[in-house]
Coordinates of C-alpha atoms and ligand atoms in Angstrom, one line a residue:
X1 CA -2.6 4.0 -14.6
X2 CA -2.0 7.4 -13.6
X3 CA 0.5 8.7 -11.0
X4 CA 0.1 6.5 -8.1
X5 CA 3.2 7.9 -5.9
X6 CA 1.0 11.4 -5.1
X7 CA 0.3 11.6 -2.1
X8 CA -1.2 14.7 -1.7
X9 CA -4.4 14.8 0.9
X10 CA -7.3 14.6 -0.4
X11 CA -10.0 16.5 1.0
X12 CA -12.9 15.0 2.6
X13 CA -11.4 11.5 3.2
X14 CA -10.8 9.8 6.0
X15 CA -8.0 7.0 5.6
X16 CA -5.9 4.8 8.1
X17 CA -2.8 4.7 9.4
X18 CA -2.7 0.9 9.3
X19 CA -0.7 -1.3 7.3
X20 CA -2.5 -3.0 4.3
X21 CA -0.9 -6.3 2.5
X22 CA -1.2 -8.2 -0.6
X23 CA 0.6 -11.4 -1.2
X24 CA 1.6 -12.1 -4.3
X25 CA 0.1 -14.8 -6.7
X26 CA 2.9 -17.5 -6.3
X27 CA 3.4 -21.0 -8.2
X28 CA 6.1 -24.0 -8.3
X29 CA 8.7 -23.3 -10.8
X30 CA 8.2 -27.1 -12.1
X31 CA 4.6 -28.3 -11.6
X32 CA 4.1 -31.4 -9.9
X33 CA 1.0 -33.0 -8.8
X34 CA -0.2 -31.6 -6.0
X35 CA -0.5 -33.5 -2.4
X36 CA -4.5 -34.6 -0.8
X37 CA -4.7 -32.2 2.2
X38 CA -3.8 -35.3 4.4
X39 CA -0.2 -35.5 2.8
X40 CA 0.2 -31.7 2.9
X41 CA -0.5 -31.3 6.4
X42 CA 2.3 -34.5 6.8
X43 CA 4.9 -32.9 5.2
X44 CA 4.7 -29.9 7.1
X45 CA 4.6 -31.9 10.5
X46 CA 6.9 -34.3 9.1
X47 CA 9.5 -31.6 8.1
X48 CA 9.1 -29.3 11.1
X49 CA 9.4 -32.2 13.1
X50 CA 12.6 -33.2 11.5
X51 CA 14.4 -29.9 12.2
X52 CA 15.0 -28.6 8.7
X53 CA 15.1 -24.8 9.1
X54 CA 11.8 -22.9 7.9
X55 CA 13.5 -19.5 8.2
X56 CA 16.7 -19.3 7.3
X57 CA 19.4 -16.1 7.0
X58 CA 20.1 -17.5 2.9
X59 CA 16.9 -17.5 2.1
X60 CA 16.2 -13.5 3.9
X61 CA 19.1 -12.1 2.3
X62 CA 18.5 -13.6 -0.9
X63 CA 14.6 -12.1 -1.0
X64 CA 15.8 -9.1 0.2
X65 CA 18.2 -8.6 -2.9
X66 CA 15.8 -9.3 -5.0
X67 CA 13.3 -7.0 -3.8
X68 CA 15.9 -3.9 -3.4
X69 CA 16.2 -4.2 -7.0
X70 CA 12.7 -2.9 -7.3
X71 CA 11.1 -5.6 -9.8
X72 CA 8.2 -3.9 -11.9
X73 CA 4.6 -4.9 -12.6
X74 CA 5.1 -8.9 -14.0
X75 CA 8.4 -9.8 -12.9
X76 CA 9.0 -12.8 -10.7
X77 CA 10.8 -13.2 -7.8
X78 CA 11.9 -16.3 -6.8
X79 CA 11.8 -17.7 -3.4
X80 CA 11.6 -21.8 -1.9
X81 CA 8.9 -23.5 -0.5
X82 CA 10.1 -25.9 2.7
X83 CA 11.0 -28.5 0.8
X84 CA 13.4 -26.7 -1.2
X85 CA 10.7 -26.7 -4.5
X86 CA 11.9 -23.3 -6.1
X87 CA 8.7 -21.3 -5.9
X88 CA 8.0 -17.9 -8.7
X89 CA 6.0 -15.0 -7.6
X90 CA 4.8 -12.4 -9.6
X91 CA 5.3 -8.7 -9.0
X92 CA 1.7 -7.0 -8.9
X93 CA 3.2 -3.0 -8.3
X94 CA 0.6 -0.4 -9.8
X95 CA -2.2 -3.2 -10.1
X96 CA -5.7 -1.5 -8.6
X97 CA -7.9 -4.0 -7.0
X98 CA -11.4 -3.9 -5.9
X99 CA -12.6 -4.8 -2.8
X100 CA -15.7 -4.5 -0.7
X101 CA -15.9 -3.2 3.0
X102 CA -19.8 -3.2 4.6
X103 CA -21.2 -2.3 1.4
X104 CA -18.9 -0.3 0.0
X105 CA -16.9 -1.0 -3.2
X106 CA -13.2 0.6 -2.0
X107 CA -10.1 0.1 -4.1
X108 CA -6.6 -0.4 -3.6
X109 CA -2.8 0.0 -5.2
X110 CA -0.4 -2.6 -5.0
X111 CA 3.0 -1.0 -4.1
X112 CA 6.3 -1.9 -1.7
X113 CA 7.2 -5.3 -1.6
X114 CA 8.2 -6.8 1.7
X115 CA 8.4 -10.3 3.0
X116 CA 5.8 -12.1 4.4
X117 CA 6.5 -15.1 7.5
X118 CA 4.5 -17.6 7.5
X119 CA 4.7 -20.0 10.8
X120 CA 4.4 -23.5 10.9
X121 CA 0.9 -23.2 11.9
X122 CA 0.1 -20.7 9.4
X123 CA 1.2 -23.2 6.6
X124 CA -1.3 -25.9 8.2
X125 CA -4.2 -23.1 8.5
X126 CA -3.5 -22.0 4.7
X127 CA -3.8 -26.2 3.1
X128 CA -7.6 -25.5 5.2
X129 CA -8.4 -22.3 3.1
X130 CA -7.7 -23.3 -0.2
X131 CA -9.8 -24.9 -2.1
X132 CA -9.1 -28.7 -2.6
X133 CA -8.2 -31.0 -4.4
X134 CA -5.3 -28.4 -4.6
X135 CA -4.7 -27.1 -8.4
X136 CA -1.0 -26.3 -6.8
X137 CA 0.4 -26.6 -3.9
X138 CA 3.6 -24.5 -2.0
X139 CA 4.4 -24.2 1.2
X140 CA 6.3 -21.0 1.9
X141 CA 7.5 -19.7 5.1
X142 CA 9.1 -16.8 3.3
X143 CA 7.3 -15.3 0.5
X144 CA 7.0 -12.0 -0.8
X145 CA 4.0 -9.6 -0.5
X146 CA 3.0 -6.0 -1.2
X147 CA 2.3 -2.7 1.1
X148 CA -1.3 -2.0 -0.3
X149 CA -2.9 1.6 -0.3
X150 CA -6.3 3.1 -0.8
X151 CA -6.9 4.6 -4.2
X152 CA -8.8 6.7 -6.0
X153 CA -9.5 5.7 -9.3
X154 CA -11.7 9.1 -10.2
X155 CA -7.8 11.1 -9.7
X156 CA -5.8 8.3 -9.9
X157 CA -3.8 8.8 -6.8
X158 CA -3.6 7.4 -3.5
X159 CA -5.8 8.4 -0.6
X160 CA -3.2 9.6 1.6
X161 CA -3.2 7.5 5.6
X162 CA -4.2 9.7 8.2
X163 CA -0.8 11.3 9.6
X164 CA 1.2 10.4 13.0
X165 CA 0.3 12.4 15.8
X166 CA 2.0 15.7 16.9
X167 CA 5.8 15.2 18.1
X168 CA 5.2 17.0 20.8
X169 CA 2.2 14.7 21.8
X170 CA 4.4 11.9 21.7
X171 CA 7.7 13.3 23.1
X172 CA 5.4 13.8 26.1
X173 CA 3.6 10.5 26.5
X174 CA 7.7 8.7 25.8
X175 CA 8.6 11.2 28.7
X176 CA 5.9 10.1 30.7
X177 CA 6.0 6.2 30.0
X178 CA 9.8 5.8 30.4
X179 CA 9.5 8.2 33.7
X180 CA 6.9 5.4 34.7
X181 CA 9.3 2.4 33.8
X182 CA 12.0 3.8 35.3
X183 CA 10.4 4.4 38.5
X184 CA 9.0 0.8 38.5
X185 CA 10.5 -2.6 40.7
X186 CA 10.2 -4.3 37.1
X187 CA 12.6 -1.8 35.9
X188 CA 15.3 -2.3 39.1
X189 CA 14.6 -6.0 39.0
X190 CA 15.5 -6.3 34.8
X191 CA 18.8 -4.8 35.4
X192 CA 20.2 -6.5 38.8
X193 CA 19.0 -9.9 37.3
X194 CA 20.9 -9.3 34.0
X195 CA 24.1 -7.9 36.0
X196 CA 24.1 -11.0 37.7
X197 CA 22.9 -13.7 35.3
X198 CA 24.1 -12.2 31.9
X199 CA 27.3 -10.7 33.1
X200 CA 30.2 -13.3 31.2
X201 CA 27.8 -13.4 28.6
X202 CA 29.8 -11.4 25.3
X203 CA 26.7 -9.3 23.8
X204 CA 27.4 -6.5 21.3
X205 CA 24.0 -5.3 20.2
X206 CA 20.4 -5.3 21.1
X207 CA 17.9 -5.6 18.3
X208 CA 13.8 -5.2 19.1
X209 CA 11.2 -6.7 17.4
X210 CA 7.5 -5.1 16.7
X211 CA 7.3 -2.6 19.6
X212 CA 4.7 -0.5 17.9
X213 CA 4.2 2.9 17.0
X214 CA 4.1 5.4 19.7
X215 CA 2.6 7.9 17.0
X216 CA -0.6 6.0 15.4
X217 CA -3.5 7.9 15.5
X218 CA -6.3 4.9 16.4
X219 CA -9.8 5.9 17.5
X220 CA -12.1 4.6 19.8
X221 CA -16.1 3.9 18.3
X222 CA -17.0 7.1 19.9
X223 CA -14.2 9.1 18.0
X224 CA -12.0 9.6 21.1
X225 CA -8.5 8.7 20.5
X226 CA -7.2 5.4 21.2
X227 CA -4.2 5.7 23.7
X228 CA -3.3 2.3 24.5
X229 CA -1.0 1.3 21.7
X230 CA 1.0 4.2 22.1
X231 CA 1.9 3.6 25.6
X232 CA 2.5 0.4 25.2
X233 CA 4.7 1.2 22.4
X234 CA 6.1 4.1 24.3
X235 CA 6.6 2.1 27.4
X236 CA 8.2 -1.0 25.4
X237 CA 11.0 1.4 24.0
X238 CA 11.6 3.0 27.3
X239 CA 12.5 -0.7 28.7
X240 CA 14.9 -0.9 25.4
X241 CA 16.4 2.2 26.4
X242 CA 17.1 0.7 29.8
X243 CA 18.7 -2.2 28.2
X244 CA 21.0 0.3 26.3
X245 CA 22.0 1.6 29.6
X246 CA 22.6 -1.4 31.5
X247 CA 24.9 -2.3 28.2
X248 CA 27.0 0.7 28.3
X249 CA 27.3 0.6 31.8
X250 CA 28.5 -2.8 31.6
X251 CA 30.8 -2.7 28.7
X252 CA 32.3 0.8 29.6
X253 CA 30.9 2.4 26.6
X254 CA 29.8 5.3 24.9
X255 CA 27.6 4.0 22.4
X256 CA 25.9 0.7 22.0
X257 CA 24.3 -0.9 18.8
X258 CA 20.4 -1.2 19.0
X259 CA 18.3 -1.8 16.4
X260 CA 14.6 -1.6 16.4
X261 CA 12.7 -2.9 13.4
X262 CA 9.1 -2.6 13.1
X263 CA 7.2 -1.7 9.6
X264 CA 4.3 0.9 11.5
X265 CA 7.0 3.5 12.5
X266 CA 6.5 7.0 11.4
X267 CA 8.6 9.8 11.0
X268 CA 7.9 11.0 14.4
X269 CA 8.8 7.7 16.2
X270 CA 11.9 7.7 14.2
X271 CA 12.9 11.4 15.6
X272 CA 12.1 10.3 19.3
X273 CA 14.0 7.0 19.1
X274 CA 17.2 8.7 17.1
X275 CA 17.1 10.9 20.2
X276 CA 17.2 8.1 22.5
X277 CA 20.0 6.1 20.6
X278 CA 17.8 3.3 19.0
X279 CA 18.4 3.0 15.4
X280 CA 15.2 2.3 13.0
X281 CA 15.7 -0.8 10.8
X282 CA 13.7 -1.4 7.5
X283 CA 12.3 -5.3 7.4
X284 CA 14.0 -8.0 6.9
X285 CA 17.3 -6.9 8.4
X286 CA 16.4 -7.1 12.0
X287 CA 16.6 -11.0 11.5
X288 CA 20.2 -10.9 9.6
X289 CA 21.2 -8.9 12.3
X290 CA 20.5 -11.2 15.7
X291 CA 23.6 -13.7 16.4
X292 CA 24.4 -15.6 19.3
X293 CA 26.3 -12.0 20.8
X294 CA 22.8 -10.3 20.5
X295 CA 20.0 -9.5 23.3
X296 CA 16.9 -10.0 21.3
X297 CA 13.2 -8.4 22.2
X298 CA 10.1 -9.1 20.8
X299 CA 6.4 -8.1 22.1
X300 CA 2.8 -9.8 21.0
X301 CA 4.7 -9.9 17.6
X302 CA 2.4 -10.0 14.5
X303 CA 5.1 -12.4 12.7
X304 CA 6.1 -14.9 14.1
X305 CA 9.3 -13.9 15.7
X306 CA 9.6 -16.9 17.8
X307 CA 9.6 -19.2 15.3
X308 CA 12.1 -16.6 13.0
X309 CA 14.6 -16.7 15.6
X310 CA 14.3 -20.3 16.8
X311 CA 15.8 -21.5 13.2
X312 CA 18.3 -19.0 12.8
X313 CA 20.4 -18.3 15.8
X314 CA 20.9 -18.8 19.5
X315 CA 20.7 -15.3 21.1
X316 CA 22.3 -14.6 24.5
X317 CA 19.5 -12.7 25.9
X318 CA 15.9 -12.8 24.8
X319 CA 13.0 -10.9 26.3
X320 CA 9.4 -11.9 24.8
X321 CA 6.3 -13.5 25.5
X322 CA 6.3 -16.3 28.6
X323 CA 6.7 -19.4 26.2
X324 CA 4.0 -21.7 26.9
X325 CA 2.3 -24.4 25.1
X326 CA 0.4 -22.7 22.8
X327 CA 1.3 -23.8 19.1
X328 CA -1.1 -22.2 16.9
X329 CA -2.5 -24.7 15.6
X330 CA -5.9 -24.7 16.8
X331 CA -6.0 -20.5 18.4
X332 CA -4.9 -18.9 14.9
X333 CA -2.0 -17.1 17.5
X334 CA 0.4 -15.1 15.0
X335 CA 3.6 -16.1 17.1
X336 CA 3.1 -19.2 18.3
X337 CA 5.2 -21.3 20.6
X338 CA 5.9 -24.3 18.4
X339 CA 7.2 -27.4 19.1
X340 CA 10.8 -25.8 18.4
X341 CA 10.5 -22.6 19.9
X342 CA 9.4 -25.0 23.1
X343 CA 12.8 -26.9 22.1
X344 CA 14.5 -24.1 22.2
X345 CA 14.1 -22.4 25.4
X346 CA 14.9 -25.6 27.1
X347 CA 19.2 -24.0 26.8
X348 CA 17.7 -20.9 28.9
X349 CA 16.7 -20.1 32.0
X350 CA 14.2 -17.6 32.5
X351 CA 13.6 -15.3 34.8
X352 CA 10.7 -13.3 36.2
X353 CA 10.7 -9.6 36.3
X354 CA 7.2 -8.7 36.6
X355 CA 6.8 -5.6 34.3
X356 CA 3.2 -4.1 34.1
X357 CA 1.2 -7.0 31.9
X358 CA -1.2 -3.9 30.8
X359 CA 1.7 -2.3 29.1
X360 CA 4.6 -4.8 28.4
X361 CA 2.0 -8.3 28.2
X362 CA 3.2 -11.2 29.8
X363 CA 7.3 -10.9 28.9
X364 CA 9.9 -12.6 30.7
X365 CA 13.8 -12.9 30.3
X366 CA 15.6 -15.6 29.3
X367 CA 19.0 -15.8 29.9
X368 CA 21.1 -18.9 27.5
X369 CA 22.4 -21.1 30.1
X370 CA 25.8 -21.5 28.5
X371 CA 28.1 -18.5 28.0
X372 CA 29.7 -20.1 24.8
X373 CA 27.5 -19.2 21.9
X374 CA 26.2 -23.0 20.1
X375 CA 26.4 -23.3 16.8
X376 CA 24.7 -24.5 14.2
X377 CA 25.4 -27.6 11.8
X378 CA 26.2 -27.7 8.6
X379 CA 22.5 -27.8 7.3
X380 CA 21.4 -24.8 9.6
X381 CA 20.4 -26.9 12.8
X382 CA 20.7 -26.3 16.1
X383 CA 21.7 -28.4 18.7
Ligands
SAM401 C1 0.0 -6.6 18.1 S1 1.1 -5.4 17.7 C2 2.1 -5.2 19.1 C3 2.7 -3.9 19.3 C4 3.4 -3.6 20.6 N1 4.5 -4.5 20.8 C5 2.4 -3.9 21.8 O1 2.6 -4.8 22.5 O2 1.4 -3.2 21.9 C6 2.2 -6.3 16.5 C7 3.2 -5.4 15.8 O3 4.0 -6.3 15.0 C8 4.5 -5.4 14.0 N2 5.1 -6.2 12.8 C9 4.4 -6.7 11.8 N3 5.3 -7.2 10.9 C10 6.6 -7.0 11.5 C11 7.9 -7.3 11.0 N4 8.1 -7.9 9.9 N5 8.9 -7.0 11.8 C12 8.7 -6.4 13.0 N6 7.5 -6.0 13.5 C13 6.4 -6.4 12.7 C14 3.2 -4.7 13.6 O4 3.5 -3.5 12.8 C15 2.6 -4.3 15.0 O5 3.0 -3.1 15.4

């Protein structure tokens, strides 16, 4: 294989700004025989049901060491399936694959490893996709995949992504969206309700979940551009700015910790939110991050952030999705409102502030109900 980390622009070719995954091929360390679907889909709901952590802060950090030490082309990394089965995955980097989109053969490079969340529901879809009686079986809610890229197998190098837009495109349309926000009830409404709800509350950081790209260069079927996700995006961090404000304000202080972590930032959204006071974090460490001092935000999430949090910690302030009754299990939703996440909200209480649903969906606030931060037992679990 030739040098796959040039990323010089190839002429002629048009390529995306998306993000591309591959999971990895991953098998029980110790073989056992495998479950009928019947008992696979039981021990999910039975274990889910019996509130044994999914997600847990171990199991993040320990992936996440193992992946920082850059494994090479048929290495393993090791991770645990749900029921604590030690579960090997093997390292694909610099493997080209074929695929085909509308009749065209198009080929791709393995690369960056990152961790992939699989939600309760997800784990139930997967036992339906593969093919059964299982050869092997192993539920993972954490396992690790890899950042895939288009390549070119005539120069051996990747086909470059298209690029973000201009910086000063975007600095304009962040002007625009947070003078929008700012200007809006929803905005005066967020910050009297958290001055009054969330004020003996101890917070020391606010950390946002998948808010976009403000800088993605999308394109309608007639080749216009495709503006929509970059308002949203740029509207979404204009309410996290607002949040920073309220918490200085609050607290008497000149800087406040917020994290934003979301894998389809560019360089350009990095500038703008450096600017702003909003500090990019690589995935996973968002999750390690959130305690029960945190304010926690999270929009139309493609992971499922709900889930992620409901397992690991007990926020004091969350802003996401109105949670509702839709598991997942039958729309394919990638962050559903389980059964816990349901559980969950039941120490909150939520309150309306009516952002714009065109640019923010339908996102509400919960505030925890009590002021002293739960904790967890021994084994992880929440009360
Ligand atoms: C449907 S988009 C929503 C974007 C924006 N919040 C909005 O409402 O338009 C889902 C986002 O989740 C992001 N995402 C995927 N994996 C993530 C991860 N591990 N951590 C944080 N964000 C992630 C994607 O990059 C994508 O931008």
């Amino acid at each position: 294989m030739g040098d796959i980390t040039n990323s010089e622009p190839v002429a002629g070719r048009v390529s995306r700004l998306d993000l591309d995954y591959r999971y990895t091929s991953c098998r029980l360390a110790e073989p056992g025989e495998a479950p009928t679907l019947e008992e696979a889909r039981e021990i999910i709901d039975r274990l889910y049901e019996s509130g044994v952590p999914f997600f847990t802060k171990g199991l993040i950090q320990d992936m996440w060491d193992q992946i920082k030490q850059d494994p090479a082309l048929g290495d393993k990394i090791l991770t645990k399936d749900i029921t604590g089965a030690v579960v090997e995955c093997e390292v694909e980097k610099g493997k080209v694959r074929q695929w085909r989109v509308d009749d065209t053969e198009m080929e791709y490079v393995c690369k960056e490893l990152v961790l992939s969340y699989q939600c309760r529901a997800c784990l139930r879809r997967e036992i339906k996709w593969n093919d059964y009686p299982f050869e092997h079986w192993e539920p993972c809610a954490i396992k690790p995949m890899h950042r895939t890229h288009e390549w070119d197998s005539k120069t051996e190098s990747i086909i470059p992504r298209r690029g973000p837009l201009d910086l000063g495109v975007v600095t304009k349309t962040f002007q625009d969206k947070s003078q929008e926000w700012k200007e809006s009830p929803a905005c005066e409404k967020l910050k009297t309700i958290l001055s009054s709800s969330a004020k003996n509350h101890e917070i020391d950081k606010v950390i946002a979940f998948a808010f976009g790209t403000m800088s993605g260069q999308y394109f309608e079927d007639d080749g216009s551009l495709y503006m929509r996700s970059g308002w949203r995006s740029a509207s979404q961090h204009a309410l996290l700015v607002t949040i920073i404000e309220w918490m200085k304000e609050r607290d008497h202080k000149e800087k406040v910790l917020c994290y934003s972590q979301e894998p389809a930032y560019t360089e350009v959204d990095k500038k703008i939110l450096d600017e702003v006071g909003i500090e990019v974090i690589e995935d996973p460490r968002g999750w390690l991050e959130v305690d029960e001092h945190s304010i926690v935000l999270s929009v139309a999430s493609n992971v499922p952030s709900k889930e992620i949090i409901a397992d690991i910690s007990r926020p004091a302030v969350i802003i996401w999705c109105r949670v509702e009754f839709y598991d997942g299990l039958e729309q394919g939703l990638t962050d559903p409102d389980s059964s816990r996440v349901r559980a969950m909200m039941e120490g909150y209480e939520l309150h309306e502030f009516g952002p714009d649903e065109e640019m923010f969906s339908d996102i509400v606030l919960y505030i925890r109900k009590s002021v002293a931060a739960p904790t967890p037992s021994s084994d992880g679990r929440f009360p």
